[in-house]
CSV table of C-alpha atoms (C1' of nucleotides) in Angstrom, one decimal:
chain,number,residue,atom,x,y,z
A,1,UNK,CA,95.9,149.3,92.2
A,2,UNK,CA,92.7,149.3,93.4
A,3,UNK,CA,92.1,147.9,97.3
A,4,UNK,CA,89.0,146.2,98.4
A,5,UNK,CA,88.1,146.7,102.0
A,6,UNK,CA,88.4,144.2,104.7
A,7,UNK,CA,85.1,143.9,105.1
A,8,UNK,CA,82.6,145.4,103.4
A,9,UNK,CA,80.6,147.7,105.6
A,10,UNK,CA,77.3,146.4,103.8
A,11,UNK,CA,77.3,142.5,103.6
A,12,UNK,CA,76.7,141.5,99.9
A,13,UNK,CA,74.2,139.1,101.3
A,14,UNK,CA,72.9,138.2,104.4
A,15,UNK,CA,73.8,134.3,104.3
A,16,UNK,CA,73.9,133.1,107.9
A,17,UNK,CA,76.9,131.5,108.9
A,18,UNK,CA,78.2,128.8,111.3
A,19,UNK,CA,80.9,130.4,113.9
A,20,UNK,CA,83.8,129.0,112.4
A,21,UNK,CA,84.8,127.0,115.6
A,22,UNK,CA,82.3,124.3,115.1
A,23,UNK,CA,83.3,124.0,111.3
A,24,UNK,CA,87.0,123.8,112.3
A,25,UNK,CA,86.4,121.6,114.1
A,26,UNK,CA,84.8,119.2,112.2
A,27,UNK,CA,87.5,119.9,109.3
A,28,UNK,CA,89.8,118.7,112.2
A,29,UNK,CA,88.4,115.4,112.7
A,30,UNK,CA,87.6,114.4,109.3
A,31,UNK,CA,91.1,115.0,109.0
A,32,UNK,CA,92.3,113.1,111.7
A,33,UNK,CA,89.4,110.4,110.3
A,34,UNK,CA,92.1,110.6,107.3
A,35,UNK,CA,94.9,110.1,109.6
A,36,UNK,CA,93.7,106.2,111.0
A,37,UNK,CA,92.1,105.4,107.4
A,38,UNK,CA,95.7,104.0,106.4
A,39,UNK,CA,95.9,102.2,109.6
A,40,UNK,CA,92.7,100.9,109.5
A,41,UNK,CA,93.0,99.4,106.0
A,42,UNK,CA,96.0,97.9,106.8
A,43,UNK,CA,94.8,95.8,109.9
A,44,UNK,CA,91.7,95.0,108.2
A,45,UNK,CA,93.9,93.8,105.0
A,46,UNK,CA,96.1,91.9,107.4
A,47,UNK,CA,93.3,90.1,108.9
A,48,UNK,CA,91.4,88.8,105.5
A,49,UNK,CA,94.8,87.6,104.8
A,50,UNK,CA,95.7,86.0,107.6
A,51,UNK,CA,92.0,84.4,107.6
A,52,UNK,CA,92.4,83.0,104.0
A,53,UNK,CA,96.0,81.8,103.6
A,54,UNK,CA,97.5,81.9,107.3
A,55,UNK,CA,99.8,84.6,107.2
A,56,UNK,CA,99.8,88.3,105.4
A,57,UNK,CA,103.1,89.3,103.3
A,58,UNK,CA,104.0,92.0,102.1
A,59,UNK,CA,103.5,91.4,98.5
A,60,UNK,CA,99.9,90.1,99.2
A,61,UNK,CA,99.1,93.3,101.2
A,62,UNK,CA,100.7,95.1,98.1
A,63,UNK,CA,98.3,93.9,95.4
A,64,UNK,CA,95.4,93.9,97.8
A,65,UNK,CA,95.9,97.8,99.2
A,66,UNK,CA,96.6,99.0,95.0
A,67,UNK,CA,100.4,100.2,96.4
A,68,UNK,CA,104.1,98.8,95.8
A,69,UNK,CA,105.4,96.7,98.0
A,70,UNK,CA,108.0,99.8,99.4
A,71,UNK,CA,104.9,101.4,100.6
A,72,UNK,CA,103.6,98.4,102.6
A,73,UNK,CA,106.5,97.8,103.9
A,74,UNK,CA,107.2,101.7,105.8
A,75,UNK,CA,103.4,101.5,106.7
A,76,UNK,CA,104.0,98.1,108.5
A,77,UNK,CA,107.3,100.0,110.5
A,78,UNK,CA,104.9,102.7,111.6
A,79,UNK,CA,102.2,100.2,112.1
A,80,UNK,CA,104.6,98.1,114.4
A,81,UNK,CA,105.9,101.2,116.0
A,82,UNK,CA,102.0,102.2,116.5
A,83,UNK,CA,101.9,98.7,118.3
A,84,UNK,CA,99.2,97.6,116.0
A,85,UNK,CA,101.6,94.6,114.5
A,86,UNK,CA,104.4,92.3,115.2
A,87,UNK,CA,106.8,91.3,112.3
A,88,UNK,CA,110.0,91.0,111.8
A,89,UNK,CA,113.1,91.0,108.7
A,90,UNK,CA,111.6,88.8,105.8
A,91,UNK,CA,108.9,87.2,107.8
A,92,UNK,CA,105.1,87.6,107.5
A,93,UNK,CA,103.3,90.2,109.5
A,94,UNK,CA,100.8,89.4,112.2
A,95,UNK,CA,98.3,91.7,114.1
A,96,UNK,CA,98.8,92.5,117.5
A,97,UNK,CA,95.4,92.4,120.3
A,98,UNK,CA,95.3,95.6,120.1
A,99,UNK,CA,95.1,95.0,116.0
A,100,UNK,CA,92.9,92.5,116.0
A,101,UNK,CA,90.3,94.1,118.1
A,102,UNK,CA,90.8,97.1,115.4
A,103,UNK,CA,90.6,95.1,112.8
A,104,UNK,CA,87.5,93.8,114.3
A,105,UNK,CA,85.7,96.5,115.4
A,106,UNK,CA,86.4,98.2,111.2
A,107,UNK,CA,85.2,94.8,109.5
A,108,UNK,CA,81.8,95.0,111.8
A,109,UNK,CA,81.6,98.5,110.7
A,110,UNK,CA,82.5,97.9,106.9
A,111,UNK,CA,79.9,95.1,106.8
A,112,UNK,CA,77.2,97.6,108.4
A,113,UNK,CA,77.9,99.9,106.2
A,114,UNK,CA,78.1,97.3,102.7
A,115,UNK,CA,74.8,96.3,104.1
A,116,UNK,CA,73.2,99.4,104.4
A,117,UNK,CA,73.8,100.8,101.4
A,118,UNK,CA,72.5,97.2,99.6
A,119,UNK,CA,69.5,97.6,101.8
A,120,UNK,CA,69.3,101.3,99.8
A,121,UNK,CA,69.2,99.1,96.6
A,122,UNK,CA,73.3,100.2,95.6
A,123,UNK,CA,74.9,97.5,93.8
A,124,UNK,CA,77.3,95.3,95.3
A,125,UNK,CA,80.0,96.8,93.2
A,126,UNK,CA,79.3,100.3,94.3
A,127,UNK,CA,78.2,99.9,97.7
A,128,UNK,CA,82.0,98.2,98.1
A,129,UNK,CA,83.4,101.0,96.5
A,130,UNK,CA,81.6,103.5,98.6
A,131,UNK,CA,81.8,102.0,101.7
A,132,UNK,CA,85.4,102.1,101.6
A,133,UNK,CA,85.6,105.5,101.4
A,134,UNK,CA,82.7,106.5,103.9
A,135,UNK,CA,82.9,103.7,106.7
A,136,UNK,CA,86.3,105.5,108.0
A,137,UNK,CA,84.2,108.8,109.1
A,138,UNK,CA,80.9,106.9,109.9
A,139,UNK,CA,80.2,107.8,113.9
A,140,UNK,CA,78.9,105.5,116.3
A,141,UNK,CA,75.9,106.9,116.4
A,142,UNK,CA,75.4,106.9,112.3
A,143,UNK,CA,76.7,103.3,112.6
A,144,UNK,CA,73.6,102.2,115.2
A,145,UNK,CA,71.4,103.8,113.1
A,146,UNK,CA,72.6,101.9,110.2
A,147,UNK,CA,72.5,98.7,112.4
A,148,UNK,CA,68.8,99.9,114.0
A,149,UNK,CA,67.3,100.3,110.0
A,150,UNK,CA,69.0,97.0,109.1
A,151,UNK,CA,67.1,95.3,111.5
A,152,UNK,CA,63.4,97.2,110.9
A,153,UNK,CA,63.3,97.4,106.9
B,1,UNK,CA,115.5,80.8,113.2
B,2,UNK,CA,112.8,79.0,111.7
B,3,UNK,CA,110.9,80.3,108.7
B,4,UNK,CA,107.5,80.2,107.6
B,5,UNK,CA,106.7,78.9,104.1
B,6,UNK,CA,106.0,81.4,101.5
B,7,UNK,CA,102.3,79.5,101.2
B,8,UNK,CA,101.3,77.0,103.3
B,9,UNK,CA,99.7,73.5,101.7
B,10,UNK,CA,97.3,73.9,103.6
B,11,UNK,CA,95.0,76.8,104.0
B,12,UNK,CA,94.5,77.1,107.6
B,13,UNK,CA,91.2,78.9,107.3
B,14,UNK,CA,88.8,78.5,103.7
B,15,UNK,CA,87.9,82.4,103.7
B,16,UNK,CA,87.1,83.6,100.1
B,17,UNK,CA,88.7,85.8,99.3
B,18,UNK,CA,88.0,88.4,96.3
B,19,UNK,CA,90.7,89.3,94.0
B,20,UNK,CA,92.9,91.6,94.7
B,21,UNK,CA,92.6,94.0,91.5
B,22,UNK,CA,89.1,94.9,92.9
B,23,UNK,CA,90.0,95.6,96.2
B,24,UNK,CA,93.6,97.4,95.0
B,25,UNK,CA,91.2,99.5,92.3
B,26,UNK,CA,88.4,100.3,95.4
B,27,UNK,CA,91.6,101.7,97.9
B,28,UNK,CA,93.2,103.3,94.9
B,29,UNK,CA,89.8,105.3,94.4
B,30,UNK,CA,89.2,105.6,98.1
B,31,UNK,CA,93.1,107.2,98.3
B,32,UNK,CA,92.1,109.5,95.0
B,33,UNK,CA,89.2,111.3,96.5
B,34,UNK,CA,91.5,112.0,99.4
B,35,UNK,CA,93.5,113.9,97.0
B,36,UNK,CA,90.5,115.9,96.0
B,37,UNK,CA,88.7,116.3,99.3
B,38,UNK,CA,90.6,119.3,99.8
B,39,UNK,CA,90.0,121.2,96.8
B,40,UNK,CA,86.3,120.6,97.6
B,41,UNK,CA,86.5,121.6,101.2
B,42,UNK,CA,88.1,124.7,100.4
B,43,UNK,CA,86.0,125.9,97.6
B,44,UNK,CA,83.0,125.1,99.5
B,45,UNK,CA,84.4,127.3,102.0
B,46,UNK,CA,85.6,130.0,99.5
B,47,UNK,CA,81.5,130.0,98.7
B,48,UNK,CA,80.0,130.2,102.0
B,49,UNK,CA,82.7,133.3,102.9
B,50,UNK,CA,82.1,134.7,99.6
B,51,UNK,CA,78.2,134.8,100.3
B,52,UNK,CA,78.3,135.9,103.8
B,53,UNK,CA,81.0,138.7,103.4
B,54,UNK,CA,81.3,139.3,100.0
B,55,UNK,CA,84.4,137.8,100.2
B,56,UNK,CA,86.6,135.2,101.1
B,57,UNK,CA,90.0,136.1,103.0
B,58,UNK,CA,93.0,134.3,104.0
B,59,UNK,CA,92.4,134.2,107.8
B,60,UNK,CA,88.9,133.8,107.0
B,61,UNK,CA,88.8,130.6,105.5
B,62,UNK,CA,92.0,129.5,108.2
B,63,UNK,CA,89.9,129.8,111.0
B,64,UNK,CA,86.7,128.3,109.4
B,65,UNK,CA,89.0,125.3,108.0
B,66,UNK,CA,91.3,125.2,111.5
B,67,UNK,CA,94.0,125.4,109.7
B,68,UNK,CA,97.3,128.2,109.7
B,69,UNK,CA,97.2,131.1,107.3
B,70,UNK,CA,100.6,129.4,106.0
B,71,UNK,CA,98.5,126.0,105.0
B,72,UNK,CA,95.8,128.0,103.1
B,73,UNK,CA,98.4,130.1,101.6
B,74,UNK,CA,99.9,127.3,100.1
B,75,UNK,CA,96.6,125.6,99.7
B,76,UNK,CA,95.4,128.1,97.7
B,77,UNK,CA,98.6,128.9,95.3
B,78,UNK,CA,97.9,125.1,94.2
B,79,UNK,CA,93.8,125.8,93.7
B,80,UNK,CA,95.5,128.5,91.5
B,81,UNK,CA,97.1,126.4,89.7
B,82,UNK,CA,94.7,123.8,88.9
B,83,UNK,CA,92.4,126.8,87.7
B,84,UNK,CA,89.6,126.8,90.7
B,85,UNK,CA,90.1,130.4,92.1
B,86,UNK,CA,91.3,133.4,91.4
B,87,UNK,CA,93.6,135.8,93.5
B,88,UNK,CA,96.4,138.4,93.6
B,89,UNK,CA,99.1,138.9,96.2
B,90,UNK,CA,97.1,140.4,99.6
B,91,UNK,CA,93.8,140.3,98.2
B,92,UNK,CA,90.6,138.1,98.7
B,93,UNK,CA,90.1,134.9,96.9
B,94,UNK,CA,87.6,134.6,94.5
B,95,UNK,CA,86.5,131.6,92.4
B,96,UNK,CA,86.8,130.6,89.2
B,97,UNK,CA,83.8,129.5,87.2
B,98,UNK,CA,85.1,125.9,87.8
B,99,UNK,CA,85.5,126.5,91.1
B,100,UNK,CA,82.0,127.5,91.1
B,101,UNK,CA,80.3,124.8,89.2
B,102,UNK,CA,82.2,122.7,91.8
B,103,UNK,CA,81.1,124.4,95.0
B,104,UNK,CA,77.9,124.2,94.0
B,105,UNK,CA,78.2,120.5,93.3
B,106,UNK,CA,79.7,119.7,96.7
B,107,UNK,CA,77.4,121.8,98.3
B,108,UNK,CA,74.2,120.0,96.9
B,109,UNK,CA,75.7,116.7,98.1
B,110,UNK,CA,76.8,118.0,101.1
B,111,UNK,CA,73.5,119.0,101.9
B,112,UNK,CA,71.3,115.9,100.8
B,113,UNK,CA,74.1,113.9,102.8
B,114,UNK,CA,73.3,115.9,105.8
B,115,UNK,CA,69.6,115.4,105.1
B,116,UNK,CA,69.6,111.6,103.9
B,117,UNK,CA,71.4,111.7,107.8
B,118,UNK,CA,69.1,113.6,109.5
B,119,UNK,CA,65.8,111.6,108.1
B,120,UNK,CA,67.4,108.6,109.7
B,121,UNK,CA,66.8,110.2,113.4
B,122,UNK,CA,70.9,111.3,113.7
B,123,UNK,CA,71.1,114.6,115.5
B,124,UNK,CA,72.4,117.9,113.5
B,125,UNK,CA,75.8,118.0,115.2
B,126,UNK,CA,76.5,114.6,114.2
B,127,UNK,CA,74.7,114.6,110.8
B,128,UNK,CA,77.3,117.7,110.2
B,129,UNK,CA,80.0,116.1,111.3
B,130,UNK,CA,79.8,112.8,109.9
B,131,UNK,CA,78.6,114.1,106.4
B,132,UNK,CA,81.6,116.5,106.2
B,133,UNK,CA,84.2,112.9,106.0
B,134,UNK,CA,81.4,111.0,104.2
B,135,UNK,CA,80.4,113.2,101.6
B,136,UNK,CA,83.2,113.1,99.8
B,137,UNK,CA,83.2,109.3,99.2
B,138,UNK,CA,79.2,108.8,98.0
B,139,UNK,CA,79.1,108.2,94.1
B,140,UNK,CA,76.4,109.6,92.0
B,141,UNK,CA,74.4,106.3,92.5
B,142,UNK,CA,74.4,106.2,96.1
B,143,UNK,CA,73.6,110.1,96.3
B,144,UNK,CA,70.8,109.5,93.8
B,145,UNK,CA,69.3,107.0,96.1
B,146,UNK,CA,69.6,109.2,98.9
B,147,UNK,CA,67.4,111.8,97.0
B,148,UNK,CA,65.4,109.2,96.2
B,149,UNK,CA,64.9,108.0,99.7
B,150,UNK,CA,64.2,111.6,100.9
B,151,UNK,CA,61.2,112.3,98.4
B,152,UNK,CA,59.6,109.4,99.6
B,153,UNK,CA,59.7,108.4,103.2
C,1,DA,C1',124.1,72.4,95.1
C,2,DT,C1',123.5,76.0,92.4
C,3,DA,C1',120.9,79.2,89.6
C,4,DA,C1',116.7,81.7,88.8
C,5,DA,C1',112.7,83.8,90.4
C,6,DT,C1',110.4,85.9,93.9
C,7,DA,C1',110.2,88.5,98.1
C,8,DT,C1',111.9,91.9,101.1
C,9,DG,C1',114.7,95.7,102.4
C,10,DT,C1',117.1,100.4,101.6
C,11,DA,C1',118.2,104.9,99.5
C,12,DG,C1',116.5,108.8,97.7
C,13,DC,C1',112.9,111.7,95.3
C,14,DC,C1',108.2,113.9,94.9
C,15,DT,C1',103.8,115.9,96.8
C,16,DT,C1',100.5,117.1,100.2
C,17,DA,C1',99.6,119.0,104.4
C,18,DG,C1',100.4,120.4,108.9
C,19,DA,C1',103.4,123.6,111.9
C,20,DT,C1',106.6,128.0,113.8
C,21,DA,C1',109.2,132.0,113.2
C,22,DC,C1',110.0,135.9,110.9
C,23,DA,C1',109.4,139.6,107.0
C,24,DA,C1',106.6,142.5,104.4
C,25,DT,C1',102.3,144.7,103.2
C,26,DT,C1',97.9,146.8,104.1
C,27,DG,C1',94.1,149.4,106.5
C,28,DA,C1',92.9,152.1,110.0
C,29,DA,C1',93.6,155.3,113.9
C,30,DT,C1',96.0,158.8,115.8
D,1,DA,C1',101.6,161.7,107.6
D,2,DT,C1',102.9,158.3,110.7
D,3,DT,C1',102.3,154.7,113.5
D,4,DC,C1',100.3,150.3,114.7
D,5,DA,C1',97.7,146.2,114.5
D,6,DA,C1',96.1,142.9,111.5
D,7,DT,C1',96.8,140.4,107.3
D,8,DT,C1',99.5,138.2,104.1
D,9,DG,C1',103.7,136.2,102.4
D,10,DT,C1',108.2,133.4,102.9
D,11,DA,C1',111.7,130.3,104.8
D,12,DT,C1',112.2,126.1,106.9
D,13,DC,C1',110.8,121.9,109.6
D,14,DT,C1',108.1,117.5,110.2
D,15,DA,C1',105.5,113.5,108.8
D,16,DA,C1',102.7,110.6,105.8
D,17,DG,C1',102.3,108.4,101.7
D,18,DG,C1',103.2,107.7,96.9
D,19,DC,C1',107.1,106.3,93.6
D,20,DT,C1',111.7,104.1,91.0
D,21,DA,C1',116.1,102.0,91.2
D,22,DC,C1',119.0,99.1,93.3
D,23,DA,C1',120.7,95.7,97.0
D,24,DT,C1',119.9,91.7,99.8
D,25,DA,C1',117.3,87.4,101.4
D,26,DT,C1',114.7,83.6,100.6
D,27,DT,C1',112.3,80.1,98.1
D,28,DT,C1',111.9,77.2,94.3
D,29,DA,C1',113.4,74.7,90.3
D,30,DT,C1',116.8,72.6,87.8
DNA sequence: ATAAATATGTAGCCTTAGATACAATTGAAT
DNA sequence: ATTCAATTGTATCTAAGGCTACATATTTAT
């Protein structure tokens, strides 16, 4: 069976590439992005719910998040555990400070970002759908941008 | 112990509130292109590696994705599987023609993110970073207005 | 007051994705 | 030809985040 070289003495094209430690590292945060997203939803789910009937349950964060009600409900443990809510057995969840001012600081950015992307002429329906997925990895500095363009159209 | 009711009478705050099947459907996309982020990211990576070296090897693509060798191991088993690359026990990893086409998709909208970023005055290191989490969550209509946008400034 | 419906909790299973520790293979140098 | 370092593979652990099935509370309706 025929063996191909470590590396080929003769690169097979001369493409330049990044050293791997900048990549890496911005593998690394986008996927500790991924690691908050869950977090973030939930807080921010939490808070439209508390704002529009009083309280958030599970089952309502259930339908709202697209996930069965088991799944809400080991989320909300580590979400507790993360200090980010305060429930207890059979009672409706509530956000801590420290999840409100989350919760706050995600819905400024998801309206920046909804915003933006109308501003681009994206349809409502898409620019929700989109924003969801991009305003967890959207830097501060992207996100005044955003802000500084919204402002001077 | 005194419990809350399952609805209060009286909505304590008269937020609207959409329904929740668009919202569920908008997180249960947003939690599907997680699932495909990381085929993306590696193929991408199998491509760059490919073009600089000739090919793409196992330590190769660890340290460019920050990963262990045992991650992209299994990583890749399962790219096997769904029919992206192509690879034999201690050799280099070679894509498919899916795996390809696909690299050559996510590397287009990788780079018009990157540029879309850039043309709004956010520096290179950032524009990188913040495209790699974003670009995996910008739908054909927002990437076409991006194009469009960069045409004409 | 009791029964039914709804909501919540628990047990257990699957997959992905990270890790360490150790084993086996390969490529290169002596 | 043998050794040695680097690469690759395997076993096993952890945690998040899905799920179904079943058990327990709670709320609502009769």
């Amino acid at each position: 069976m025929p063996r191909l070289a470590r590396k080929p003495s003769v690169a097979v094209r001369a493409a330049p590439l990044r050293p791997p430690a900048q990549s890496a590292e911005n593998f690394r945060r986008s996927r500790r992005d991924r690691a908050v997203e869950t977090a973030q939803d939930y807080v921010e789910a939490i808070a439209d719910l508390t704002g529009a009937l009083g309280e958030a349950r599970v089952v309502d964060l259930a339908r709202r998040l697209g996930v069965t009600h088991v799944t809400v409900n080991r989320t909300v443990a580590r979400l507790q555990r993360a200090g980010y809510v305060n429930t207890q057995p059979y009672q409706a969840i509530f956000l801590s400070a420290a999840g409100r001012k989350l919760a706050e600081e995600c819905k400024r950015r998801h309206e920046t970002v909804v915003a933006f992307l109308r501003s681009l002429g994206i349809s409502e329906k898409v620019a929700e759908l989109d924003a969801e997925g991009i305003e967890h990895h959207v830097s501060p500095e992207t996100l005044a941008a955003f802000e500084r363009l919204l402002k001077k159209p």
